[in-house]
Amino acid sequence: MPLRRSSHTPAPATETIYAPQFLATTMGMFILVFLVAFESMAVTTVMPMVSELLNGERYFALAFAAPIASGMLGMVAAGEVTDRWGPKHPLFISVAIFCVGLLICGSAANMQMLIGGRILQGIGGGAITVAIYVLIARAYPGHLHSKIFALFATAWVLPAMIGPWLAGLMAVHLGWRWVFSGVAVLVLVAFCAMIPVLKSLDSERNHDLGKVSVKRLALAGLTGLAVICMNLLGNSNSRWSLAGLALALVVALLAIRPLLPRGTFLVRRGLPATIMTRIFITGAFFGVEVYLPYLLREDYFLAPDRAGLILTASALCWSMGSWLQGKLGEKIESSTCITLGAVAGSVAIATALATAIYHPPVFVLVCGWAVGGFGMGLIFPRQNVNMLSLSAKEEQGFNSSAMTVADSLGNAGATAIGGVIFAMAAAGTGFISVFAFSLVLILILIAISPRTKGTPAPSEG
């Protein structure tokens, strides 16, 4: 059975993502996504130690903001290239850039060198995600898309559970440099499993699309710079910082508009609405989650390890929700999954808001946020599935990059705005104000989620 097929070609009901013709691709992508996720979690754990040892405390925030910004450039570049030449060559290049960035970080003599490596990591990591989305569209039939994205959810949940602990062990017993260098070696090993599959893909060249758009690459870079500014200015309530944040947000929105499907900000039915829901869900959910450990420490006096259990419970339920939507497959529409996930997210955020106001037992917040994690497991994979089903073959790269760019913008934008709201709130109302803002975002998402239903793109041939 050939690897390349239309995303809408009927297939035997017994066919799975672990069938012999898919097994190497499935496991290679799973390990690759797992390692990218692990590196993200691990860096959060070791960066305080790294910045201290390299005398770069003043660059601490930039070390996190830089790969987010450069990731946007990688996403857009990969989208441009995959639409013209397919996912084969972009995957080779993006993995190479990601590994070079890791090795530079692992051998960094100062913080400036480490940030340079982090920039390359961001470019490579962003491009890897987009290229993998397109590979899924080209290598798997449509009825398996929900299942492969469910597997990817597990690839992110496992690092969330063990990544910080394992990174701490590596830093203590092997040295922090191995957190970067060791992952680079493992990424290369995992990628080797995918090489035979990539070689089997036909070489493609879409002459109708012309050359890669330099304008889009420039706009992606500008959006990334605006995101860096939002991250750096987002926790201040000074007049100049607020003005700078507002300007950065406006620049980001103007620059990102051509990088998204036409009609995204108008929430047009189908693909544009699907991309818009990604902006709202990442902004609403992660805009609250970043403050939950802080809330538990300040109002419940919990130690960091116990406060972190709420995130672990949410991650486990995220995996369960993702598994369920994959199990249901085409029995439930993607738009329905997106709506149900948004409703579950609203329950979680409302619970967080009620906790900030009334201070019920911690168990209430744990349960509420677990419901939100379950909802995220429903909504995230189905946004990706819906995006691919509504994309013509020559638009799969562009639309995949749009989805990942929207993800970054929603996360960074809401976190920055939330930081300002928290800083400006009256004494004792910071958490309430931030959570209320996120609740508004999730309610808007519920209202627009039915508009994600659209007509699938015609199959090939």
PDB file of N, CA, C and O in Angstrom, residues 15 27 29 43 63 70 79 120 137 147 154 156 209 316 320 351 368 372:
ATOM      1  N   GLU A  15      -7.238  -0.463   9.523  1.00  0.00           N
ATOM      2  CA  GLU A  15      -5.985   0.247   9.350  1.00  0.00           C
ATOM      3  C   GLU A  15      -5.734   1.172  10.539  1.00  0.00           C
ATOM      4  O   GLU A  15      -6.625   1.884  10.991  1.00  0.00           O
ATOM      5  N   MET A  27       6.366   6.156  14.824  1.00  0.00           N
ATOM      6  CA  MET A  27       7.282   6.134  15.964  1.00  0.00           C
ATOM      7  C   MET A  27       8.358   7.213  15.833  1.00  0.00           C
ATOM      8  O   MET A  27       8.746   7.840  16.822  1.00  0.00           O
ATOM      9  N   MET A  29       8.050  10.159  14.316  1.00  0.00           N
ATOM     10  CA  MET A  29       7.450  11.452  14.632  1.00  0.00           C
ATOM     11  C   MET A  29       7.155  11.572  16.123  1.00  0.00           C
ATOM     12  O   MET A  29       7.338  12.634  16.717  1.00  0.00           O
ATOM     13  N   VAL A  43      14.487  22.925  29.722  1.00  0.00           N
ATOM     14  CA  VAL A  43      15.145  24.230  29.767  1.00  0.00           C
ATOM     15  C   VAL A  43      14.548  25.099  30.872  1.00  0.00           C
ATOM     16  O   VAL A  43      15.254  25.844  31.546  1.00  0.00           O
ATOM     17  N   ALA A  63      16.101  34.690  27.109  1.00  0.00           N
ATOM     18  CA  ALA A  63      16.413  33.295  26.770  1.00  0.00           C
ATOM     19  C   ALA A  63      15.157  32.494  26.472  1.00  0.00           C
ATOM     20  O   ALA A  63      15.199  31.518  25.713  1.00  0.00           O
ATOM     21  N   SER A  70      11.716  33.541  17.222  1.00  0.00           N
ATOM     22  CA  SER A  70      12.348  32.944  16.042  1.00  0.00           C
ATOM     23  C   SER A  70      11.549  31.766  15.522  1.00  0.00           C
ATOM     24  O   SER A  70      11.595  31.439  14.328  1.00  0.00           O
ATOM     25  N   GLY A  79       6.235  26.606   6.122  1.00  0.00           N
ATOM     26  CA  GLY A  79       4.988  26.604   5.374  1.00  0.00           C
ATOM     27  C   GLY A  79       5.193  26.968   3.919  1.00  0.00           C
ATOM     28  O   GLY A  79       4.611  26.356   3.015  1.00  0.00           O
ATOM     29  N   LEU A 120      18.294  29.640  17.086  1.00  0.00           N
ATOM     30  CA  LEU A 120      18.304  28.562  16.092  1.00  0.00           C
ATOM     31  C   LEU A 120      17.362  27.435  16.496  1.00  0.00           C
ATOM     32  O   LEU A 120      16.676  26.854  15.643  1.00  0.00           O
ATOM     33  N   ALA A 137      -0.494  14.992   6.574  1.00  0.00           N
ATOM     34  CA  ALA A 137      -1.485  15.156   5.513  1.00  0.00           C
ATOM     35  C   ALA A 137      -1.136  14.317   4.287  1.00  0.00           C
ATOM     36  O   ALA A 137      -2.021  13.781   3.615  1.00  0.00           O
ATOM     37  N   LYS A 147      -6.183  10.261  15.278  1.00  0.00           N
ATOM     38  CA  LYS A 147      -5.425   9.318  16.099  1.00  0.00           C
ATOM     39  C   LYS A 147      -3.951   9.722  16.196  1.00  0.00           C
ATOM     40  O   LYS A 147      -3.338   9.599  17.266  1.00  0.00           O
ATOM     41  N   THR A 154       0.161  12.754  23.818  1.00  0.00           N
ATOM     42  CA  THR A 154       0.929  11.959  24.774  1.00  0.00           C
ATOM     43  C   THR A 154       2.403  12.338  24.729  1.00  0.00           C
ATOM     44  O   THR A 154       3.086  12.374  25.762  1.00  0.00           O
ATOM     45  N   TRP A 156       3.574  15.167  24.356  1.00  0.00           N
ATOM     46  CA  TRP A 156       3.756  16.405  25.126  1.00  0.00           C
ATOM     47  C   TRP A 156       3.461  16.197  26.606  1.00  0.00           C
ATOM     48  O   TRP A 156       4.069  16.840  27.467  1.00  0.00           O
ATOM     49  N   LEU A 209       2.955  28.201  -7.479  1.00  0.00           N
ATOM     50  CA  LEU A 209       3.083  29.083  -6.319  1.00  0.00           C
ATOM     51  C   LEU A 209       4.220  30.086  -6.452  1.00  0.00           C
ATOM     52  O   LEU A 209       4.338  31.002  -5.643  1.00  0.00           O
ATOM     53  N   LEU A 316      -2.540  14.875  32.614  1.00  0.00           N
ATOM     54  CA  LEU A 316      -3.059  13.516  32.472  1.00  0.00           C
ATOM     55  C   LEU A 316      -4.439  13.520  31.819  1.00  0.00           C
ATOM     56  O   LEU A 316      -4.729  12.703  30.941  1.00  0.00           O
ATOM     57  N   MET A 320      -6.080  12.017  28.286  1.00  0.00           N
ATOM     58  CA  MET A 320      -7.322  11.235  28.215  1.00  0.00           C
ATOM     59  C   MET A 320      -8.288  11.826  27.188  1.00  0.00           C
ATOM     60  O   MET A 320      -8.894  11.106  26.398  1.00  0.00           O
ATOM     61  N   THR A 351     -13.781  27.922  37.462  1.00  0.00           N
ATOM     62  CA  THR A 351     -13.364  27.349  38.746  1.00  0.00           C
ATOM     63  C   THR A 351     -12.159  28.090  39.314  1.00  0.00           C
ATOM     64  O   THR A 351     -12.093  28.362  40.522  1.00  0.00           O
ATOM     65  N   GLY A 368     -11.407  21.153  38.830  1.00  0.00           N
ATOM     66  CA  GLY A 368     -11.804  22.070  37.777  1.00  0.00           C
ATOM     67  C   GLY A 368     -10.766  22.175  36.685  1.00  0.00           C
ATOM     68  O   GLY A 368     -11.100  22.159  35.488  1.00  0.00           O
ATOM     69  N   GLY A 372     -10.533  21.190  32.539  1.00  0.00           N
ATOM     70  CA  GLY A 372      -9.968  22.012  31.476  1.00  0.00           C
ATOM     71  C   GLY A 372      -8.927  21.265  30.664  1.00  0.00           C
ATOM     72  O   GLY A 372      -8.879  21.388  29.431  1.00  0.00           O
TER      73      GLY A 372
END
